[in-house]
Coordinates of C-alpha atoms and ligand atoms in Angstrom, one line a residue:
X12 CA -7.7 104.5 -1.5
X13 CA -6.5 102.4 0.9
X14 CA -7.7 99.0 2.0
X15 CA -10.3 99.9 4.5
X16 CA -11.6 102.4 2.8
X17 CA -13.6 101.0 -0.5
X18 CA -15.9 103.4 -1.5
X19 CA -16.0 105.0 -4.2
X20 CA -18.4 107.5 -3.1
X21 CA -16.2 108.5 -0.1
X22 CA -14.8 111.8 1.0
X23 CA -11.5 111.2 -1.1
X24 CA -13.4 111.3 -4.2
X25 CA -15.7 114.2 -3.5
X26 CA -14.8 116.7 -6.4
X27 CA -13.2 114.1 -8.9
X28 CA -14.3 112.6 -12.0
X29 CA -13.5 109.3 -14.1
X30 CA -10.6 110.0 -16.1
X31 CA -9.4 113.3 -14.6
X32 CA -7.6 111.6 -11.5
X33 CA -6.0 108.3 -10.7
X34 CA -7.1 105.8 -8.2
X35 CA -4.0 104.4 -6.0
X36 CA -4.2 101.3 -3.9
X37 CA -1.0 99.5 -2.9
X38 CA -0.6 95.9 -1.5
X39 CA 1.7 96.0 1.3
X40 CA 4.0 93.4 1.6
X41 CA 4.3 94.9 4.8
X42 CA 0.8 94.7 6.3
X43 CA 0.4 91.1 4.4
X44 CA 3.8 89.6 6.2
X45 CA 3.0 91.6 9.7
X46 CA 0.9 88.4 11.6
X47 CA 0.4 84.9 10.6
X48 CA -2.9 85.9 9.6
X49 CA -5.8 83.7 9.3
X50 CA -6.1 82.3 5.4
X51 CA -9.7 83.2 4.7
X52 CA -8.5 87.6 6.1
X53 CA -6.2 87.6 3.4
X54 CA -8.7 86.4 0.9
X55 CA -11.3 88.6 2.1
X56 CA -8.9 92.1 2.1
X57 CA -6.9 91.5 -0.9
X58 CA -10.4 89.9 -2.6
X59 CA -11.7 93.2 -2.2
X60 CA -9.1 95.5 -2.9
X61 CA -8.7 94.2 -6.5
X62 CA -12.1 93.4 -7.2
X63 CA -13.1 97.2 -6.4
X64 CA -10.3 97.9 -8.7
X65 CA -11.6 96.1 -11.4
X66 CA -14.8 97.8 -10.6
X67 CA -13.8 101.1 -10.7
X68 CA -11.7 100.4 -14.1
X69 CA -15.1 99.5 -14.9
X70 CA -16.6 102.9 -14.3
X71 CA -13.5 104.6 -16.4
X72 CA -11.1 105.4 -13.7
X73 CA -7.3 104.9 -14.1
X74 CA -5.8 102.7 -11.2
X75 CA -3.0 102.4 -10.1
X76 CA -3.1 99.1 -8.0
X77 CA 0.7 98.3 -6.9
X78 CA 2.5 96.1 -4.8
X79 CA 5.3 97.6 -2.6
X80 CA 7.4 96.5 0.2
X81 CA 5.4 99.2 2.3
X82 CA 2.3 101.4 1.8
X83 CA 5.0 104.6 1.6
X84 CA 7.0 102.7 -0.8
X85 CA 3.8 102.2 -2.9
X86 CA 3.0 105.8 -2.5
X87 CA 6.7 107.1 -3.0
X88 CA 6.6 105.1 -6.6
X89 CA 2.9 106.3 -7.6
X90 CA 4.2 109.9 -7.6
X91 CA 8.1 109.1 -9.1
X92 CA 5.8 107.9 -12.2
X93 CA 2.6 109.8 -12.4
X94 CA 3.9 112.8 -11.1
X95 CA 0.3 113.7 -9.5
X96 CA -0.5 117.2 -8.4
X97 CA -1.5 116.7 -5.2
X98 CA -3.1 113.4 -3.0
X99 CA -6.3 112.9 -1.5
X100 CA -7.1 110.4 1.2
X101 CA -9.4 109.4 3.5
X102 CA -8.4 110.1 7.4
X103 CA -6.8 106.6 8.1
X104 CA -8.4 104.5 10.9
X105 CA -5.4 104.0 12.9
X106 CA -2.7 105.8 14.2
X107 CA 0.0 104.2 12.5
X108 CA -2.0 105.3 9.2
X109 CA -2.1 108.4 10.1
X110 CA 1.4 108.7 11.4
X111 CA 2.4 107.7 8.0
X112 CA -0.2 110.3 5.9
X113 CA 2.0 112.8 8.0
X114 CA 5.0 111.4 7.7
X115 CA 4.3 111.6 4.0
X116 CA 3.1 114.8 3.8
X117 CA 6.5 116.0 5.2
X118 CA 8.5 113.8 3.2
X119 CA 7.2 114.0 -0.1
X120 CA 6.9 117.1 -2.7
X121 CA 2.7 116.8 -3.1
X122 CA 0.3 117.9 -1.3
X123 CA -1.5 115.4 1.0
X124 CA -4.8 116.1 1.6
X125 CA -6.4 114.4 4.5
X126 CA -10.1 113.9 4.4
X127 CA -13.0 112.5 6.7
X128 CA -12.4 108.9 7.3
X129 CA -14.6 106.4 5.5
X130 CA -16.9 103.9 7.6
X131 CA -17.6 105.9 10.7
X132 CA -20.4 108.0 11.4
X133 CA -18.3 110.3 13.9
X134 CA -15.2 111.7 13.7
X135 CA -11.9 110.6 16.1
X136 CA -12.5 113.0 19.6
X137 CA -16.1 113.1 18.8
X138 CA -16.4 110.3 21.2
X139 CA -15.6 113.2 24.2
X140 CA -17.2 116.0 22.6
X141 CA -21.0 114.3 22.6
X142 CA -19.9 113.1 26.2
X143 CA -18.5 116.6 27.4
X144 CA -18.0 116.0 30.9
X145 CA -20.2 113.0 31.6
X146 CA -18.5 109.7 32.4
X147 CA -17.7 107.6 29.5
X148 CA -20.1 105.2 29.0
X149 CA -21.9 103.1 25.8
X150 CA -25.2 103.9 27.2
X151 CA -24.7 107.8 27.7
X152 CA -23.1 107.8 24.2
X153 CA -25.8 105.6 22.6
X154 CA -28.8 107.9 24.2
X155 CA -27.1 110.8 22.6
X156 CA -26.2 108.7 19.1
X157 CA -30.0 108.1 18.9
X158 CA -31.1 111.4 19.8
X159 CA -28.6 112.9 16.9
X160 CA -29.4 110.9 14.7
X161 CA -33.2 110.7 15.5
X162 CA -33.0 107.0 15.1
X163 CA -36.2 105.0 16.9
X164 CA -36.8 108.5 18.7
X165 CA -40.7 109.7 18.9
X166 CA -41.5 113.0 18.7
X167 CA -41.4 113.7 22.3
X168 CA -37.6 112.8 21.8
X169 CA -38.2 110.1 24.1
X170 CA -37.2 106.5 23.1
X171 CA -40.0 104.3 20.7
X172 CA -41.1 101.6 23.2
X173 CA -40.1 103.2 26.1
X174 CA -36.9 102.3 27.0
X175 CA -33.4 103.4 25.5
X176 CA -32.5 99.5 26.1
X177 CA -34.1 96.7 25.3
X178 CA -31.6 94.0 26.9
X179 CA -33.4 93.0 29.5
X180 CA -35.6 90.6 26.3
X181 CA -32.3 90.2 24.3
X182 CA -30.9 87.7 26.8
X183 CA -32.7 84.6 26.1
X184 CA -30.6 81.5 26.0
X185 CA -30.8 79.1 23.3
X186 CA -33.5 76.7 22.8
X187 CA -33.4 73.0 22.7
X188 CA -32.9 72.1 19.1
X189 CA -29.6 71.3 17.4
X190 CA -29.2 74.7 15.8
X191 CA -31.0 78.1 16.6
X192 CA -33.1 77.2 13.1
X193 CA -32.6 81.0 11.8
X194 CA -32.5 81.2 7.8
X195 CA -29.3 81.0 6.3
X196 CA -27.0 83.9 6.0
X197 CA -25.5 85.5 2.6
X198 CA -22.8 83.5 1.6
X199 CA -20.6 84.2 -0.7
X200 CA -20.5 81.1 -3.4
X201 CA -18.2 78.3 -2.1
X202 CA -16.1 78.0 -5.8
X203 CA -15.6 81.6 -6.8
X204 CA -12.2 81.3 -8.5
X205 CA -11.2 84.8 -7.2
X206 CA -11.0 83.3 -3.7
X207 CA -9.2 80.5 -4.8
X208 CA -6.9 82.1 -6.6
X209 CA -6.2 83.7 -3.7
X210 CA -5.7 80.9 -1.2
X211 CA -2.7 79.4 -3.7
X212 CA -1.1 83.0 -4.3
X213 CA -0.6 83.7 0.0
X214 CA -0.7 79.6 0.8
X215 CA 3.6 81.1 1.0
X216 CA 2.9 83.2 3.7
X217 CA 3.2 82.4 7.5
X218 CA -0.9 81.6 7.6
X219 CA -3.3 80.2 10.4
X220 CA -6.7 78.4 10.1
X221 CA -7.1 75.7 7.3
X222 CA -9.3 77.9 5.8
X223 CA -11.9 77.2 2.8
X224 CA -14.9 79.5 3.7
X225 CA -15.0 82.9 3.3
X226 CA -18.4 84.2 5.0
X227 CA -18.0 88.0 4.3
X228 CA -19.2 90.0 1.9
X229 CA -16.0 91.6 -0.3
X230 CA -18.0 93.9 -2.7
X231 CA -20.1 96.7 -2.1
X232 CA -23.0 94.5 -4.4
X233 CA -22.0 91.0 -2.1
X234 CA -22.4 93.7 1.0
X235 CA -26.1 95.2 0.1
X236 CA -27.1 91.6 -0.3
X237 CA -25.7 90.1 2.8
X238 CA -27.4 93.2 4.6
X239 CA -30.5 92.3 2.5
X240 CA -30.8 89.0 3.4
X241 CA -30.6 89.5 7.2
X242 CA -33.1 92.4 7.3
X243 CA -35.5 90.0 5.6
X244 CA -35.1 86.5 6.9
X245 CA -32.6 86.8 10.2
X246 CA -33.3 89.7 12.1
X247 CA -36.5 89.1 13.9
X248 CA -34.0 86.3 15.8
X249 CA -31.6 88.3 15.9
X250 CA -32.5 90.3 19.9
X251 CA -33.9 87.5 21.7
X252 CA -30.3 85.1 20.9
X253 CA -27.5 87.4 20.2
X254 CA -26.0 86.4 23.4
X255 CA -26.2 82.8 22.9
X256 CA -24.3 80.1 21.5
X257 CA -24.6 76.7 20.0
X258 CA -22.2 73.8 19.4
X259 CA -24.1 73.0 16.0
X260 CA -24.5 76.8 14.9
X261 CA -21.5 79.0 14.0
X262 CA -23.5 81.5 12.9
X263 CA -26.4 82.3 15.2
X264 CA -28.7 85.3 14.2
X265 CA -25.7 87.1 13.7
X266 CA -25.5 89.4 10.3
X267 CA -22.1 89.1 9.1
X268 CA -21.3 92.2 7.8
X269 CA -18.4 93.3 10.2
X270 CA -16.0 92.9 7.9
X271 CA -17.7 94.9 4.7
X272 CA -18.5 97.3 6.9
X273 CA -14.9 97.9 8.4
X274 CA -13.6 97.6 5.2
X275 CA -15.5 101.0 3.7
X276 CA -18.0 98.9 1.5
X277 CA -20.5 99.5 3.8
X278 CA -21.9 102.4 5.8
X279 CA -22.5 102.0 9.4
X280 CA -25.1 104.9 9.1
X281 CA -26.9 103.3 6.1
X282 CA -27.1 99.8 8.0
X283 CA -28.5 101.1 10.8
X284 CA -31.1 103.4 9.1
X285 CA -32.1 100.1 6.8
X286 CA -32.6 98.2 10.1
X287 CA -34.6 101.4 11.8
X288 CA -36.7 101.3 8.9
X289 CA -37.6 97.6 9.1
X290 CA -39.5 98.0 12.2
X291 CA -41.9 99.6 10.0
X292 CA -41.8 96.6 8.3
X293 CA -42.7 94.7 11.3
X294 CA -39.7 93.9 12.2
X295 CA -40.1 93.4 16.2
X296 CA -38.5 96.3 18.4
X297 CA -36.4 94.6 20.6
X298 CA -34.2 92.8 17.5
X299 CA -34.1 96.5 15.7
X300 CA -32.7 98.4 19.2
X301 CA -30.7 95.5 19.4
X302 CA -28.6 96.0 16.5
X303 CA -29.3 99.5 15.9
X304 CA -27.5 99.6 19.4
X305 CA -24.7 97.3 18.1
X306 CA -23.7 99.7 14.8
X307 CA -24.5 103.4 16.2
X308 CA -23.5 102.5 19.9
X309 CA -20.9 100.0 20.3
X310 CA -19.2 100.2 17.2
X311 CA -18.9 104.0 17.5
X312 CA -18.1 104.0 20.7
X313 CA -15.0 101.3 20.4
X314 CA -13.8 103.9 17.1
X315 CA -14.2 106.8 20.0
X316 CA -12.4 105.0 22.3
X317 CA -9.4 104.0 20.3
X318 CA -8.4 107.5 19.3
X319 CA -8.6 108.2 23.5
X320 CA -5.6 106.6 24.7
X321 CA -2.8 104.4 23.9
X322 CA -3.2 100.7 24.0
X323 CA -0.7 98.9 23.7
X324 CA 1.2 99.3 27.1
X325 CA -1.9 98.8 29.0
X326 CA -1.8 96.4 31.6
X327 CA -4.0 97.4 34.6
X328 CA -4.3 93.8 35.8
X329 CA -0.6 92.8 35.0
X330 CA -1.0 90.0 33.1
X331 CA 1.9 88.2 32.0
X332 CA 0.6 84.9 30.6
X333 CA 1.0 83.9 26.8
X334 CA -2.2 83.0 25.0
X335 CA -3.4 79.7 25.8
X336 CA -2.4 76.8 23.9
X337 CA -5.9 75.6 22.8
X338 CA -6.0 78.8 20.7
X339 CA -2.7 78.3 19.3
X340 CA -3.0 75.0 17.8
X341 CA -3.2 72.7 20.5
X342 CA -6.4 70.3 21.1
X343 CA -8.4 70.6 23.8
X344 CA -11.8 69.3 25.9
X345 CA -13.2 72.6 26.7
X346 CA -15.9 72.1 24.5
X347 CA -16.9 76.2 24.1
X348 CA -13.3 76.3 23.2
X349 CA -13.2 74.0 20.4
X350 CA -16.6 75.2 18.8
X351 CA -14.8 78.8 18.7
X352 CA -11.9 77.7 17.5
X353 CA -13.9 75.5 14.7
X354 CA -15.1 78.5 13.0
X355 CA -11.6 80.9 13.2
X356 CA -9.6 77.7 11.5
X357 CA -12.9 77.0 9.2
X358 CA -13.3 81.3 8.8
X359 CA -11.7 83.4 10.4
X360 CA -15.0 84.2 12.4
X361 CA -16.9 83.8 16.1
X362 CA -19.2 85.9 17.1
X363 CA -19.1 88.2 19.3
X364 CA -20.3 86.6 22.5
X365 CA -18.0 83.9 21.5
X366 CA -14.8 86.3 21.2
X367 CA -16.3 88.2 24.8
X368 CA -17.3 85.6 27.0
X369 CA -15.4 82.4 25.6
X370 CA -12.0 83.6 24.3
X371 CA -11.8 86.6 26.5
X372 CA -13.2 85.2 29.5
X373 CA -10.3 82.9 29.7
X374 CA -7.7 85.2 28.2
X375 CA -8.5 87.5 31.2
X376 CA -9.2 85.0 33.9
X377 CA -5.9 83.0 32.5
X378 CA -4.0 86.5 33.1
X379 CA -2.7 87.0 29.0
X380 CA -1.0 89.3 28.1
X381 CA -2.9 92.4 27.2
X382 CA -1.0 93.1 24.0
X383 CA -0.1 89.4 23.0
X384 CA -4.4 88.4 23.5
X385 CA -4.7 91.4 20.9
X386 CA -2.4 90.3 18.3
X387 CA -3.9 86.6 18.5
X388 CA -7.3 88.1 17.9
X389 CA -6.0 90.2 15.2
X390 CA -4.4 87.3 13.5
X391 CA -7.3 84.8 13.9
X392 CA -10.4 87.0 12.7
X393 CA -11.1 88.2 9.1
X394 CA -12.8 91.6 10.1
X395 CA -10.1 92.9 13.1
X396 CA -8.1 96.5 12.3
X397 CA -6.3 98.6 14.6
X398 CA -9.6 100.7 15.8
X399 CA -11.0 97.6 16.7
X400 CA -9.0 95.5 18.0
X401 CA -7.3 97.2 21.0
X402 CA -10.0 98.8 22.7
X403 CA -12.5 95.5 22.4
X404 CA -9.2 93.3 23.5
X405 CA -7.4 95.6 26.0
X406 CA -10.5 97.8 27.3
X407 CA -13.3 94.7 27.1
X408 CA -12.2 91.7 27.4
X409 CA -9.4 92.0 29.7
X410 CA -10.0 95.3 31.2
X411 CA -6.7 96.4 30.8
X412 CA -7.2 99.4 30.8
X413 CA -8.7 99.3 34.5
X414 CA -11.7 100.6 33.8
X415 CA -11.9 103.2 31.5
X416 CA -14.4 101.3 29.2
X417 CA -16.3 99.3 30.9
X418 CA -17.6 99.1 34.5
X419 CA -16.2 96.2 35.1
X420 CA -14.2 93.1 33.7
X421 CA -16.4 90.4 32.0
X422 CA -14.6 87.6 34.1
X423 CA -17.4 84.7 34.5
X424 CA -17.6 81.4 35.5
X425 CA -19.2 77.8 33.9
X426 CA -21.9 79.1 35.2
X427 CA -22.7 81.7 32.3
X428 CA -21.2 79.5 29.5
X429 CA -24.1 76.6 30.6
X430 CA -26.7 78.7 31.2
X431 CA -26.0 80.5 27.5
X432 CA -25.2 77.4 25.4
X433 CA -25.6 74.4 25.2
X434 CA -21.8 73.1 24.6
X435 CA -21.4 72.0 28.3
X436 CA -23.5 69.2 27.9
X437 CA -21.2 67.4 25.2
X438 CA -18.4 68.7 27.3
X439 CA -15.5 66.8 29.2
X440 CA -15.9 68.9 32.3
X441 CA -18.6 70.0 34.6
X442 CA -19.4 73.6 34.6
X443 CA -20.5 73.6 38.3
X444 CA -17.1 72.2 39.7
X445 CA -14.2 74.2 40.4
X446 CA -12.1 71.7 42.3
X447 CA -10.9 68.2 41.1
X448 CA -10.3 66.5 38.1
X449 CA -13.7 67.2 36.5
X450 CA -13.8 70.9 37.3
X451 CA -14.4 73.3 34.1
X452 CA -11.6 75.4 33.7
X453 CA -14.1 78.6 33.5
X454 CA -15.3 78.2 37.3
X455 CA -12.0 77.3 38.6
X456 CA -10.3 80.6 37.4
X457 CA -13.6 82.7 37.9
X458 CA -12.4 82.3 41.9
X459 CA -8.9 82.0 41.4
X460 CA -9.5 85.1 39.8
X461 CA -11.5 87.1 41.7
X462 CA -9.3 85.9 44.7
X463 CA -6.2 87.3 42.6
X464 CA -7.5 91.1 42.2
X465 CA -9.5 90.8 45.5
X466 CA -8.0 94.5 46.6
X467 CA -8.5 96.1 43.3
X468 CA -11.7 94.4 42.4
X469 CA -13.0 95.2 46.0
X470 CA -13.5 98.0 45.8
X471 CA -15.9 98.7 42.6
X472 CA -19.2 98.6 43.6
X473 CA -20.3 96.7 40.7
X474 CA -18.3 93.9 42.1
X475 CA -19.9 93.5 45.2
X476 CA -22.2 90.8 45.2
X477 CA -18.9 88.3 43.2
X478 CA -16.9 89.7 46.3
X479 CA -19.3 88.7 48.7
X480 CA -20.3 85.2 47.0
X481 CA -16.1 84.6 47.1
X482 CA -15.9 85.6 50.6
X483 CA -18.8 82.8 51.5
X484 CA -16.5 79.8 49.8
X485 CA -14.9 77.8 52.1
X486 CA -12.8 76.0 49.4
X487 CA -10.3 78.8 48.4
X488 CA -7.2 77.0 49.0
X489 CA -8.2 74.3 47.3
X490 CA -9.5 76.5 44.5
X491 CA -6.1 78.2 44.1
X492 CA -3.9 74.9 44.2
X493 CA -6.3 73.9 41.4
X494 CA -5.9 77.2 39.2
X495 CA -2.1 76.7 39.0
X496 CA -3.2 73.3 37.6
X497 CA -5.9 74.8 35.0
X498 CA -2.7 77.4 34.3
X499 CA -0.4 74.7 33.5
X500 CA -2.7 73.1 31.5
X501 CA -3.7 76.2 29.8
X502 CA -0.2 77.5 29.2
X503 CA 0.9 73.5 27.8
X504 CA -2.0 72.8 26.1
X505 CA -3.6 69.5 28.2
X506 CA -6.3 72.1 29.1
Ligands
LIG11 C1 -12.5 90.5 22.1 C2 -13.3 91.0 21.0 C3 -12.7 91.1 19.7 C4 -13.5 91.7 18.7 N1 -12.9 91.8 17.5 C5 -13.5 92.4 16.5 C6 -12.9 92.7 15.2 O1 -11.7 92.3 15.0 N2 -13.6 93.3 14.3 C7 -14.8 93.7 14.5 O2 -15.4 94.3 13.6 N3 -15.5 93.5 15.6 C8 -14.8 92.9 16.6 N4 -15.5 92.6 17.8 C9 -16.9 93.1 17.9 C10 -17.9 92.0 17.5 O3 -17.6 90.8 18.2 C11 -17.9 91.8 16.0 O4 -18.1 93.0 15.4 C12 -19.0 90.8 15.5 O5 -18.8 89.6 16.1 C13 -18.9 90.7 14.0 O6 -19.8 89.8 13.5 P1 -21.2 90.2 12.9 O7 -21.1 91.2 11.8 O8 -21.9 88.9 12.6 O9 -21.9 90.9 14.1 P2 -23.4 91.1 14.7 O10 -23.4 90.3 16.0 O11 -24.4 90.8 13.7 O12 -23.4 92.6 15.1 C14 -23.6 93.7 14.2 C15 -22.5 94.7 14.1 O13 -22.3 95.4 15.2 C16 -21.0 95.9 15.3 N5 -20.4 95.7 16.6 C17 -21.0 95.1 17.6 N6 -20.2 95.1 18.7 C18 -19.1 95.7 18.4 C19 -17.9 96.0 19.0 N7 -17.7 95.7 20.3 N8 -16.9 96.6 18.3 C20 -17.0 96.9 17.0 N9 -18.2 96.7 16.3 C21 -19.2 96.1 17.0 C22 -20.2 95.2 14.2 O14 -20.0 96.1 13.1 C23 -21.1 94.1 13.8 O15 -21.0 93.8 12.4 C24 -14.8 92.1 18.9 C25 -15.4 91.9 20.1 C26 -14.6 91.4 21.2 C27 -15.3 91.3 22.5
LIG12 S1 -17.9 72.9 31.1 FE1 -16.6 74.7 31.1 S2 -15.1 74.3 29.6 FE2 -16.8 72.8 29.2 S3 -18.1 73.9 27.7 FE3 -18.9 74.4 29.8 S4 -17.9 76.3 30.3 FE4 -16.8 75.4 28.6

């Protein structure tokens, strides 16, 4: 069983029993040393690997929980000293994993079966096989998701409502008050002494974040309820704000179960079957689609994607810059900065218009490195893993990948952040400016950037009308004397 895959009613357990086969599950020094990892990820993957241990010790299974140098070192000692007759496992979720199953398979003298991987509701290259030879795009693939799955589909297989998409009402930015006043979230409780525990045993270990609150569910049980409480009380607001943001609101709408779910505890297909089902509930339409579209289209479509191509070279833009230093440690007076860098320190979490249009934005418009922006985001957030990482870092946020995702890059300027929050208002720079002291760092690079990839960006259709808006500014060369500025800043951390 390995970390991200905590269910005991997975494909690796189909045909066993309690008591006629051992459970293994090895802590890898390895993977716990690899990246200065926020506190609360550690807390939340270890958390969960020996509490569904204990669990399953519970329900009369032997385990074998170890801790190794490496995963095959773990693996390598199970078999010197249980002598097994063969391995089972889950297909891993990244291609390192897998790499290693075969490696293993080779190496050692068991069989190694490999199994359906657990958490997905399709397989790796299923992604091009419900495409076939249409372009690859999350709409396409949603359509067909919904149609498979005959998930908010009438009986004329047409979609409930009338539209595949209901976006266009999903888009409202936030209201006036201090907070989006949605119901509280599931939390887990603030004291439990597993956690804790945990925070002294890796407090050693290279760490980032001060840590304290860990907001994910890290048991099967903690998962259900935390999927419980936002079908009943948060996601009616969950469509009409998902892509807002508030300075006084970490957690929006939002439902918190990213990491549960990428951790195996938590079926995608179950999630989004329990949300379908709440429309009958009264849930309203445009919230269900919404996140029905989030679990069964995007997050399928970024586990298609990863298996597609390799990541880690891409660099379609070539960007060379490190991350900036206002994610790294350093203060700063971009106010939508500091509110997303409040809640990775506090827990390892922003949501996702928060990691797309605030950290992103600027990690593409600043020109980061595609790989380096990946590893920061993997480090800082509880939920990240291989699968998910790359192609949301490298294929959506910096569209390094030129193109092969999305249609086109999410570069934006003040313009977007103001009009979807309300941090510009507390904030020490003006989102309309993009020249002088004052100027938000956002608009100044949305130019400067668009001005930088004018020949590439050119000539995609999509980017016509920012073309044409850039060609009407008569300010350019002050605009680009004033990026190298924001760069500077960025890269020295007086941003
Ligand atoms: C740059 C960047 C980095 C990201 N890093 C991660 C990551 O490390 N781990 C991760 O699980 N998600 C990641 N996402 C996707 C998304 O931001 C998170 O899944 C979401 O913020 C998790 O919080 P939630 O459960 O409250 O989500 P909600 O907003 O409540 O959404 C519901 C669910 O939809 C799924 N989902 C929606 N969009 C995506 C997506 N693009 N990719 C995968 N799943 C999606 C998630 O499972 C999420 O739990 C990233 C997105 C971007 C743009
Ligand atoms: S003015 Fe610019 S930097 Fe400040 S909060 Fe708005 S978008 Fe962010």
């Amino acid at each position: 069983m390995l970390g991200d895959q905590l269910d005991p009613s997975g494909p690796a357990f189909r045909g066993h029993r309690p008591g006629e086969a051992r459970v293994l599950m090895v802590e890898s020094e390895f993977a716990l040393r690899r990246l200065p990892y926020n506190r609360e990820r550690r807390v939340l993957v270890i958390g969960a690997m020996r509490r569904m241990a204990e669990s399953l010790r519970a329900r009369g299974w032997m385990v074998d929980l170890r801790q190794a140098p490496t995963l095959a070192d773990g693996v390598r000692g199970h078999v010197a000293d249980h002598a097994p007759e063969g391995i089972v496992v889950a297909h891993p979720t990244s291609r390192s994993g897998l790499a290693l199953v075969r490696r293993l398979q080779r190496d050692l003298p068991v069989r190694i079966d490999v199994r359906d991987a657990v958490g997905f509701i399709t397989r790796p290259g299923e992604l091009g096989e419900i495409l076939g030879r249409r372009q690859p795009r999350m709409d396409t693939f949603y359509r067909e998701m919904r149609r498979r799955l005959d998930m908010l589909v009438g009986p004329d297989g047409k979609p409930v409502g009338g539209a595949w998409s209901m976006d266009t009402e999903n888009r409202r930015p936030p209201p006036r008050t201090r907070d989006l006043g949605a119901p509280a979230p599931w939390l887990p409780a603030a004291d439990d002494p597993i956690d804790r525990a945990l925070r002294d045993e890796f407090a050693g270990l290279p760490e980032t974040g001060s840590g304290g609150e860990r907001v994910m569910a890290a048991t099967p049980e903690q998962a259900e309820a935390a999927l419980d409480r936002f079908i009943d009380a948060r996601l009616a607001g969950f469509g009409p704000h998902q892509d807002a943001m508030m300075d006084d609101d970490w957690a929006m709408s939002h439902a918190l179960i990213s990491g549960p779910m990428n951790l195996g505890m938590l079926s995608p297909l179950h999630v989004a079957r329990r949300v379908a089902d709440a429309l009958g509930d009264g849930a309203p339409l445009a919230s269900v689609e919404g996140f029905v579209r989030q679990v069964i289209g995007w997050r399928e479509y970024v586990w298609g994607w990863y298996w597609r191509r390799p990541w880690r070279q891409a660099n379609a833009l070539d960007a060379t810059a490190p991350v900036p230093a206002a994610l790294m440690g350093a203060p700063t007076r971009m106010r939508c900065v500091q509110v997303a860098m409040e809640g990775i320190d506090q827990r390892g979490y922003s949501h996702h218009i928060q990691r797309l249009m605030v950290l992103g934005t600027l990690m593409l418009m600043r020109g980061t490195q595609p790989w380096s922006a990946t590893r920061w985001f993997w480090a800082a957030h509880v939920d990240a893993s291989a699968w998910v990482m790359a192609p949301n870092v490298v294929g959506m946020a910096l569209f390094a990948d030129g193109g092969d995702m999305m249609t086109k890059p999410y570069a934006a300027s003040g313009a977007y952040i103001k009009r979807m929050s309300n941090h510009c208002k507390s904030c020490a720079y003006d989102p309309r400016l993009a020249t002088g002291p004052r100027a938000c760092p956002f608009t100044t690079l949305y130019w400067d950037f668009l001005d930088r990839h004018r020949e590439r960006l050119g000539q995609n259709p999509r980017m016509s009308l920012s073309m044409r808006n850039l060609d009407r500014r008569d300010d350019l060369p002050d605009i680009r004397a004033h990026a190298r500025t924001v760069m500077d800043d960025l890269d020295g951390g007086t941003a």
